Amino acid sequence: MTRKNKKFVGLFLIIAILIAAIFLLLPKKSIAPNGGVKTSETATVTASLSNNLSNLNWPKGQTINAAILMYHHVGPVPAGADEIRRGLTVSTANFTKQLQYLKDNNFNVLTLAELYRAVSNGKVPEKTVVLTFDDGYEDNFTVAYPKLQEFGYKATFFIITSKVGMADYMNEDQLKELSRSGNEIASHTVHHLSLDTVSGVTLEREITESKAYLEKLTGVSVIDFCYPSGKFSDEAKDDLKKAGYKMAVTTEPSKGSFSSDKPYEVPRFRIGPTTNLENLLK
């Protein structure tokens, strides 16, 4: 090899080493395939989010008069569906009737994030109702969302992030559309694990990675959480608070109100296929 060629090879190696070093030093910023966000970027994801409510002061010792409604599927029941699937499904006709009842009787329909802001500002409207949808099923977008638009209502959608884009679940584009339209996209963990049976790193990742993924996807701060199957522990509540969540909903039956002293144990009305909303909200 000539002296000139040796110099060229040496220069090439130096440049290659410098490029490799720069690449290794750059922070990783990719969405993990399991619906979470890699840990190296979790701390920076929330740096420039909209809907940041961290400066609000949540009151103590107050009764919050608001009915939180819990939906799952909306639309027709598939042929051969089991009892669980049938029990989680509200027909399009019944859902429409329920929205019409809310409209005709002047209920104020808020998202959970809007309720948090209203409580913090001491201005919760009378006859407040929050519509929540668990799990992130596709019919929430294809059936429920158009009906919500028809009545001018918005809702809170709790998403299992590992299920995003899978069959029967909403995909990223649908979630972004919901968010752009003013609906709230909130966390329902990464893998829908029962949080009373996990702890430590596993629990922390279910709580933080789902939040970071949704915030990166929508650009909106995620402040609300839904416990899978309504199960939780003191450790789970502590981790939620540390992660920046403001409220968490359960499956405990609601009486139409809850205590501001328990923002991580908010009860809800379960809405099933035969629920009479008028009787429920009297």
mmCIF file of C-alpha atoms in Angstrom:
data_model
loop_
_atom_site.group_PDB
_atom_site.id
_atom_site.type_symbol
_atom_site.label_atom_id
_atom_site.label_comp_id
_atom_site.label_asym_id
_atom_site.label_seq_id
_atom_site.Cartn_x
_atom_site.Cartn_y
_atom_site.Cartn_z
ATOM 1 C CA MET A 1 0.000 0.000 0.000
ATOM 2 C CA THR A 2 1.385 3.404 -0.953
ATOM 3 C CA ARG A 3 1.974 6.180 1.597
ATOM 4 C CA LYS A 4 -0.868 8.177 0.009
ATOM 5 C CA ASN A 5 -3.308 5.270 0.349
ATOM 6 C CA LYS A 6 -2.283 4.689 3.976
ATOM 7 C CA LYS A 7 -3.039 8.325 4.793
ATOM 8 C CA PHE A 8 -6.444 8.018 3.105
ATOM 9 C CA VAL A 9 -7.325 4.855 5.071
ATOM 10 C CA GLY A 10 -6.205 6.439 8.333
ATOM 11 C CA LEU A 11 -8.309 9.538 7.722
ATOM 12 C CA PHE A 12 -11.317 7.377 6.859
ATOM 13 C CA LEU A 13 -10.972 5.400 10.109
ATOM 14 C CA ILE A 14 -10.761 8.579 12.191
ATOM 15 C CA ILE A 15 -13.932 9.969 10.585
ATOM 16 C CA ALA A 16 -15.764 6.657 11.086
ATOM 17 C CA ILE A 17 -14.790 6.566 14.775
ATOM 18 C CA LEU A 18 -15.991 10.150 15.293
ATOM 19 C CA ILE A 19 -19.361 9.424 13.644
ATOM 20 C CA ALA A 20 -19.825 6.307 15.769
ATOM 21 C CA ALA A 21 -19.009 8.220 18.955
ATOM 22 C CA ILE A 22 -21.501 10.976 18.126
ATOM 23 C CA PHE A 23 -24.213 8.392 17.391
ATOM 24 C CA LEU A 24 -23.633 6.621 20.712
ATOM 25 C CA LEU A 25 -23.866 9.879 22.646
ATOM 26 C CA LEU A 26 -27.183 10.928 21.117
ATOM 27 C CA PRO A 27 -30.302 10.251 23.266
ATOM 28 C CA LYS A 28 -32.555 7.474 22.036
ATOM 29 C CA LYS A 29 -35.971 8.762 20.954
ATOM 30 C CA SER A 30 -38.016 5.873 19.638
ATOM 31 C CA ILE A 31 -41.312 4.372 20.707
ATOM 32 C CA ALA A 32 -40.768 0.915 22.118
ATOM 33 C CA PRO A 33 -42.602 -1.878 20.302
ATOM 34 C CA ASN A 34 -44.556 -2.891 23.426
ATOM 35 C CA GLY A 35 -46.371 0.427 23.598
ATOM 36 C CA GLY A 36 -43.971 2.082 26.015
ATOM 37 C CA VAL A 37 -41.274 4.673 25.508
ATOM 38 C CA LYS A 38 -37.635 3.854 26.099
ATOM 39 C CA THR A 39 -36.477 5.014 29.520
ATOM 40 C CA SER A 40 -33.797 7.365 28.166
ATOM 41 C CA GLU A 41 -36.439 9.701 26.770
ATOM 42 C CA THR A 42 -39.148 9.464 29.421
ATOM 43 C CA ALA A 43 -37.812 12.465 31.340
ATOM 44 C CA THR A 44 -37.807 14.715 28.252
ATOM 45 C CA VAL A 45 -41.108 13.712 26.662
ATOM 46 C CA THR A 46 -43.137 15.995 28.931
ATOM 47 C CA ALA A 47 -40.950 19.060 28.406
ATOM 48 C CA SER A 48 -43.263 20.843 25.958
ATOM 49 C CA LEU A 49 -46.699 19.290 26.316
ATOM 50 C CA SER A 50 -50.005 21.098 26.019
ATOM 51 C CA ASN A 51 -52.705 20.830 28.696
ATOM 52 C CA ASN A 52 -50.155 21.048 31.502
ATOM 53 C CA LEU A 53 -52.175 21.217 34.733
ATOM 54 C CA SER A 54 -49.294 20.906 37.184
ATOM 55 C CA ASN A 55 -49.751 24.474 38.479
ATOM 56 C CA LEU A 56 -53.327 23.892 39.693
ATOM 57 C CA ASN A 57 -54.125 23.351 43.364
ATOM 58 C CA TRP A 58 -56.384 20.402 44.166
ATOM 59 C CA PRO A 59 -58.609 21.126 47.193
ATOM 60 C CA LYS A 60 -58.919 18.904 50.252
ATOM 61 C CA GLY A 61 -62.001 17.852 52.168
ATOM 62 C CA GLN A 62 -64.537 18.542 49.441
ATOM 63 C CA THR A 63 -67.313 16.454 47.935
ATOM 64 C CA ILE A 64 -67.114 16.523 44.150
ATOM 65 C CA ASN A 65 -70.562 16.187 42.620
ATOM 66 C CA ALA A 66 -69.866 14.540 39.281
ATOM 67 C CA ALA A 67 -71.084 11.290 37.755
ATOM 68 C CA ILE A 68 -68.298 9.338 36.041
ATOM 69 C CA LEU A 69 -69.718 6.854 33.512
ATOM 70 C CA MET A 70 -67.762 3.743 32.456
ATOM 71 C CA TYR A 71 -68.188 2.350 28.939
ATOM 72 C CA HIS A 72 -66.303 -0.357 27.044
ATOM 73 C CA HIS A 73 -67.759 -1.369 23.651
ATOM 74 C CA VAL A 74 -70.391 0.583 21.720
ATOM 75 C CA GLY A 75 -72.120 -0.972 18.712
ATOM 76 C CA PRO A 76 -73.393 -4.377 17.586
ATOM 77 C CA VAL A 77 -72.371 -7.531 19.445
ATOM 78 C CA PRO A 78 -70.356 -9.866 17.173
ATOM 79 C CA ALA A 79 -71.831 -13.249 16.325
ATOM 80 C CA GLY A 80 -70.711 -15.879 18.800
ATOM 81 C CA ALA A 81 -69.668 -13.316 21.423
ATOM 82 C CA ASP A 82 -69.308 -14.671 24.946
ATOM 83 C CA GLU A 83 -71.163 -13.402 28.002
ATOM 84 C CA ILE A 84 -68.356 -11.034 29.004
ATOM 85 C CA ARG A 85 -68.304 -9.368 25.581
ATOM 86 C CA ARG A 86 -72.082 -9.005 25.570
ATOM 87 C CA GLY A 87 -72.011 -7.517 29.062
ATOM 88 C CA LEU A 88 -69.452 -4.904 28.010
ATOM 89 C CA THR A 89 -71.391 -3.721 24.967
ATOM 90 C CA VAL A 90 -73.886 -0.873 24.703
ATOM 91 C CA SER A 91 -75.870 -0.837 21.460
ATOM 92 C CA THR A 92 -75.630 2.169 19.176
ATOM 93 C CA ALA A 93 -79.326 2.862 19.746
ATOM 94 C CA ASN A 94 -78.996 2.835 23.543
ATOM 95 C CA PHE A 95 -75.853 4.954 23.440
ATOM 96 C CA THR A 96 -77.659 7.495 21.277
ATOM 97 C CA LYS A 97 -80.599 7.559 23.698
ATOM 98 C CA GLN A 98 -78.221 8.149 26.608
ATOM 99 C CA LEU A 99 -76.532 11.072 24.883
ATOM 100 C CA GLN A 100 -79.925 12.491 23.968
ATOM 101 C CA TYR A 101 -81.013 12.244 27.605
ATOM 102 C CA LEU A 102 -77.907 14.158 28.711
ATOM 103 C CA LYS A 103 -78.584 16.833 26.094
ATOM 104 C CA ASP A 104 -82.310 17.147 26.819
ATOM 105 C CA ASN A 105 -81.697 17.484 30.560
ATOM 106 C CA ASN A 106 -78.871 20.016 30.338
ATOM 107 C CA PHE A 107 -76.076 17.900 31.776
ATOM 108 C CA ASN A 108 -72.567 19.337 31.499
ATOM 109 C CA VAL A 109 -70.375 16.699 29.850
ATOM 110 C CA LEU A 110 -66.656 17.085 30.594
ATOM 111 C CA THR A 111 -63.525 15.032 30.127
ATOM 112 C CA LEU A 112 -61.800 13.869 33.302
ATOM 113 C CA ALA A 113 -59.006 16.387 32.700
ATOM 114 C CA GLU A 114 -61.592 19.161 32.367
ATOM 115 C CA LEU A 115 -63.161 18.021 35.627
ATOM 116 C CA TYR A 116 -59.760 18.185 37.329
ATOM 117 C CA ARG A 117 -59.319 21.752 36.141
ATOM 118 C CA ALA A 118 -62.858 22.696 37.228
ATOM 119 C CA VAL A 119 -62.372 21.221 40.711
ATOM 120 C CA SER A 120 -59.008 22.953 41.089
ATOM 121 C CA ASN A 121 -60.562 26.274 40.089
ATOM 122 C CA GLY A 122 -63.560 25.756 42.369
ATOM 123 C CA LYS A 123 -65.979 25.922 39.444
ATOM 124 C CA VAL A 124 -67.560 22.502 38.928
ATOM 125 C CA PRO A 125 -70.783 22.986 36.928
ATOM 126 C CA GLU A 126 -74.028 21.567 38.227
ATOM 127 C CA LYS A 127 -75.104 18.243 36.717
ATOM 128 C CA THR A 128 -71.589 17.337 35.617
ATOM 129 C CA VAL A 129 -71.071 14.015 33.827
ATOM 130 C CA VAL A 130 -67.827 12.471 32.554
ATOM 131 C CA LEU A 131 -67.932 9.816 29.821
ATOM 132 C CA THR A 132 -65.039 7.332 30.033
ATOM 133 C CA PHE A 133 -64.198 4.425 27.721
ATOM 134 C CA ASP A 134 -61.919 1.618 28.883
ATOM 135 C CA ASP A 135 -59.364 -0.400 26.881
ATOM 136 C CA GLY A 136 -59.248 1.530 23.582
ATOM 137 C CA TYR A 137 -61.516 -0.614 21.414
ATOM 138 C CA GLU A 138 -61.870 0.317 17.746
ATOM 139 C CA ASP A 139 -65.634 0.777 18.011
ATOM 140 C CA ASN A 140 -64.930 3.673 20.375
ATOM 141 C CA PHE A 141 -63.670 5.487 17.276
ATOM 142 C CA THR A 142 -65.926 4.057 14.562
ATOM 143 C CA VAL A 143 -69.211 4.106 16.515
ATOM 144 C CA ALA A 144 -68.988 6.139 19.739
ATOM 145 C CA TYR A 145 -66.870 9.012 18.420
ATOM 146 C CA PRO A 146 -69.254 10.020 15.585
ATOM 147 C CA LYS A 147 -72.139 9.993 18.056
ATOM 148 C CA LEU A 148 -70.175 12.150 20.491
ATOM 149 C CA GLN A 149 -69.485 14.600 17.667
ATOM 150 C CA GLU A 150 -73.167 14.643 16.744
ATOM 151 C CA PHE A 151 -74.076 15.816 20.250
ATOM 152 C CA GLY A 152 -71.044 18.063 20.703
ATOM 153 C CA TYR A 153 -69.587 15.968 23.524
ATOM 154 C CA LYS A 154 -66.056 14.895 24.367
ATOM 155 C CA ALA A 155 -64.896 11.915 26.395
ATOM 156 C CA THR A 156 -61.920 10.324 28.123
ATOM 157 C CA PHE A 157 -60.451 7.207 26.493
ATOM 158 C CA PHE A 158 -58.268 4.914 28.621
ATOM 159 C CA ILE A 159 -55.743 3.129 26.408
ATOM 160 C CA ILE A 160 -53.841 -0.146 26.893
ATOM 161 C CA THR A 161 -50.760 0.941 24.983
ATOM 162 C CA SER A 162 -49.486 -2.531 24.015
ATOM 163 C CA LYS A 163 -52.814 -3.096 22.217
ATOM 164 C CA VAL A 164 -52.635 0.009 20.019
ATOM 165 C CA GLY A 165 -52.959 -1.008 16.368
ATOM 166 C CA MET A 166 -53.982 -4.584 17.108
ATOM 167 C CA ALA A 167 -57.193 -6.164 15.798
ATOM 168 C CA ASP A 168 -60.305 -4.694 17.478
ATOM 169 C CA TYR A 169 -58.296 -1.827 19.020
ATOM 170 C CA MET A 170 -57.715 1.747 17.881
ATOM 171 C CA ASN A 171 -54.540 2.599 16.010
ATOM 172 C CA GLU A 172 -52.250 5.588 16.459
ATOM 173 C CA ASP A 173 -53.916 7.704 13.777
ATOM 174 C CA GLN A 174 -57.314 7.206 15.398
ATOM 175 C CA LEU A 175 -55.969 8.147 18.822
ATOM 176 C CA LYS A 176 -54.369 11.276 17.412
ATOM 177 C CA GLU A 177 -57.653 12.230 15.732
ATOM 178 C CA LEU A 178 -59.522 11.838 19.022
ATOM 179 C CA SER A 179 -56.943 13.975 20.780
ATOM 180 C CA ARG A 180 -56.968 16.692 18.107
ATOM 181 C CA SER A 181 -60.758 16.863 18.465
ATOM 182 C CA GLY A 182 -60.459 17.695 22.162
ATOM 183 C CA ASN A 183 -61.034 14.253 23.625
ATOM 184 C CA GLU A 184 -58.769 13.085 26.430
ATOM 185 C CA ILE A 185 -56.378 10.190 25.810
ATOM 186 C CA ALA A 186 -55.423 8.667 29.162
ATOM 187 C CA SER A 187 -53.549 5.629 30.465
ATOM 188 C CA HIS A 188 -54.801 2.112 31.171
ATOM 189 C CA THR A 189 -51.256 0.650 31.600
ATOM 190 C CA VAL A 190 -49.052 -1.030 28.993
ATOM 191 C CA HIS A 191 -50.227 -4.644 29.346
ATOM 192 C CA HIS A 192 -53.451 -4.445 31.424
ATOM 193 C CA LEU A 193 -51.853 -6.194 34.392
ATOM 194 C CA SER A 194 -53.733 -6.341 37.675
ATOM 195 C CA LEU A 195 -51.843 -3.744 39.703
ATOM 196 C CA ASP A 196 -52.551 -5.376 43.049
ATOM 197 C CA THR A 197 -50.377 -8.339 41.989
ATOM 198 C CA VAL A 198 -47.280 -6.538 40.661
ATOM 199 C CA SER A 199 -44.759 -4.239 42.311
ATOM 200 C CA GLY A 200 -41.370 -2.616 41.910
ATOM 201 C CA VAL A 201 -40.007 -2.113 38.408
ATOM 202 C CA THR A 202 -42.875 -3.966 36.718
ATOM 203 C CA LEU A 203 -45.477 -1.746 38.364
ATOM 204 C CA GLU A 204 -43.504 1.404 37.658
ATOM 205 C CA ARG A 205 -43.108 0.569 33.966
ATOM 206 C CA GLU A 206 -46.816 -0.157 33.516
ATOM 207 C CA ILE A 207 -47.551 3.295 34.900
ATOM 208 C CA THR A 208 -44.763 5.430 33.421
ATOM 209 C CA GLU A 209 -44.211 3.880 29.994
ATOM 210 C CA SER A 210 -47.873 4.010 29.023
ATOM 211 C CA LYS A 211 -47.960 7.676 30.019
ATOM 212 C CA ALA A 212 -44.807 8.538 28.083
ATOM 213 C CA TYR A 213 -45.974 6.694 24.960
ATOM 214 C CA LEU A 214 -49.323 8.507 24.854
ATOM 215 C CA GLU A 215 -47.737 11.887 25.549
ATOM 216 C CA LYS A 216 -45.252 11.364 22.727
ATOM 217 C CA LEU A 217 -48.059 10.274 20.412
ATOM 218 C CA THR A 218 -50.485 13.132 21.127
ATOM 219 C CA GLY A 219 -48.306 15.935 22.463
ATOM 220 C CA VAL A 220 -50.757 16.336 25.348
ATOM 221 C CA SER A 221 -49.989 15.787 29.022
ATOM 222 C CA VAL A 222 -51.516 12.556 30.366
ATOM 223 C CA ILE A 223 -52.830 13.187 33.883
ATOM 224 C CA ASP A 224 -55.497 10.508 34.339
ATOM 225 C CA PHE A 225 -55.300 6.751 34.842
ATOM 226 C CA CYS A 226 -57.616 3.760 34.932
ATOM 227 C CA TYR A 227 -56.789 0.659 37.006
ATOM 228 C CA PRO A 228 -57.148 -2.603 35.030
ATOM 229 C CA SER A 229 -60.148 -4.469 36.452
ATOM 230 C CA GLY A 230 -60.272 -1.778 39.142
ATOM 231 C CA LYS A 231 -57.430 -3.418 41.091
ATOM 232 C CA PHE A 232 -54.778 -1.317 42.822
ATOM 233 C CA SER A 233 -52.499 -1.072 45.845
ATOM 234 C CA ASP A 234 -51.011 1.669 47.998
ATOM 235 C CA GLU A 235 -47.768 1.255 46.044
ATOM 236 C CA ALA A 236 -49.660 1.779 42.786
ATOM 237 C CA LYS A 237 -51.235 4.990 44.089
ATOM 238 C CA ASP A 238 -47.834 6.241 45.256
ATOM 239 C CA ASP A 239 -46.286 5.479 41.858
ATOM 240 C CA LEU A 240 -49.118 7.269 40.062
ATOM 241 C CA LYS A 241 -48.541 10.390 42.119
ATOM 242 C CA LYS A 242 -44.779 10.266 41.524
ATOM 243 C CA ALA A 243 -45.339 9.853 37.778
ATOM 244 C CA GLY A 244 -47.464 13.007 37.627
ATOM 245 C CA TYR A 245 -50.947 11.559 37.355
ATOM 246 C CA LYS A 246 -53.647 13.671 39.008
ATOM 247 C CA MET A 247 -56.611 11.283 39.139
ATOM 248 C CA ALA A 248 -57.267 7.552 38.818
ATOM 249 C CA VAL A 249 -60.609 5.843 38.304
ATOM 250 C CA THR A 250 -61.729 2.512 39.704
ATOM 251 C CA THR A 251 -64.614 0.127 39.045
ATOM 252 C CA GLU A 252 -66.125 0.816 42.466
ATOM 253 C CA PRO A 253 -69.817 1.749 42.118
ATOM 254 C CA SER A 254 -70.441 5.478 42.157
ATOM 255 C CA LYS A 255 -73.058 7.391 44.118
ATOM 256 C CA GLY A 256 -72.737 10.404 41.859
ATOM 257 C CA SER A 257 -69.978 12.046 43.875
ATOM 258 C CA PHE A 258 -66.539 11.407 45.350
ATOM 259 C CA SER A 259 -64.181 12.891 47.914
ATOM 260 C CA SER A 260 -61.392 15.219 46.838
ATOM 261 C CA ASP A 261 -59.282 13.468 49.491
ATOM 262 C CA LYS A 262 -59.216 10.352 47.291
ATOM 263 C CA PRO A 263 -58.283 11.483 43.766
ATOM 264 C CA TYR A 264 -56.700 8.077 43.059
ATOM 265 C CA GLU A 265 -59.837 6.149 44.019
ATOM 266 C CA VAL A 266 -62.549 7.763 41.920
ATOM 267 C CA PRO A 267 -65.677 5.559 41.584
ATOM 268 C CA ARG A 268 -67.718 5.187 38.403
ATOM 269 C CA PHE A 269 -71.126 4.108 37.166
ATOM 270 C CA ARG A 270 -70.755 0.963 35.039
ATOM 271 C CA ILE A 271 -72.833 1.276 31.862
ATOM 272 C CA GLY A 272 -74.081 -2.049 30.518
ATOM 273 C CA PRO A 273 -76.377 -3.140 27.698
ATOM 274 C CA THR A 274 -79.565 -2.495 29.693
ATOM 275 C CA THR A 275 -78.540 0.480 31.846
ATOM 276 C CA ASN A 276 -81.234 3.127 32.273
ATOM 277 C CA LEU A 277 -79.292 6.369 32.475
ATOM 278 C CA GLU A 278 -82.303 8.353 33.669
ATOM 279 C CA ASN A 279 -82.697 6.133 36.742
ATOM 280 C CA LEU A 280 -78.955 6.162 37.327
ATOM 281 C CA LEU A 281 -78.595 9.935 37.380
ATOM 282 C CA LYS A 282 -81.716 10.847 39.360
#
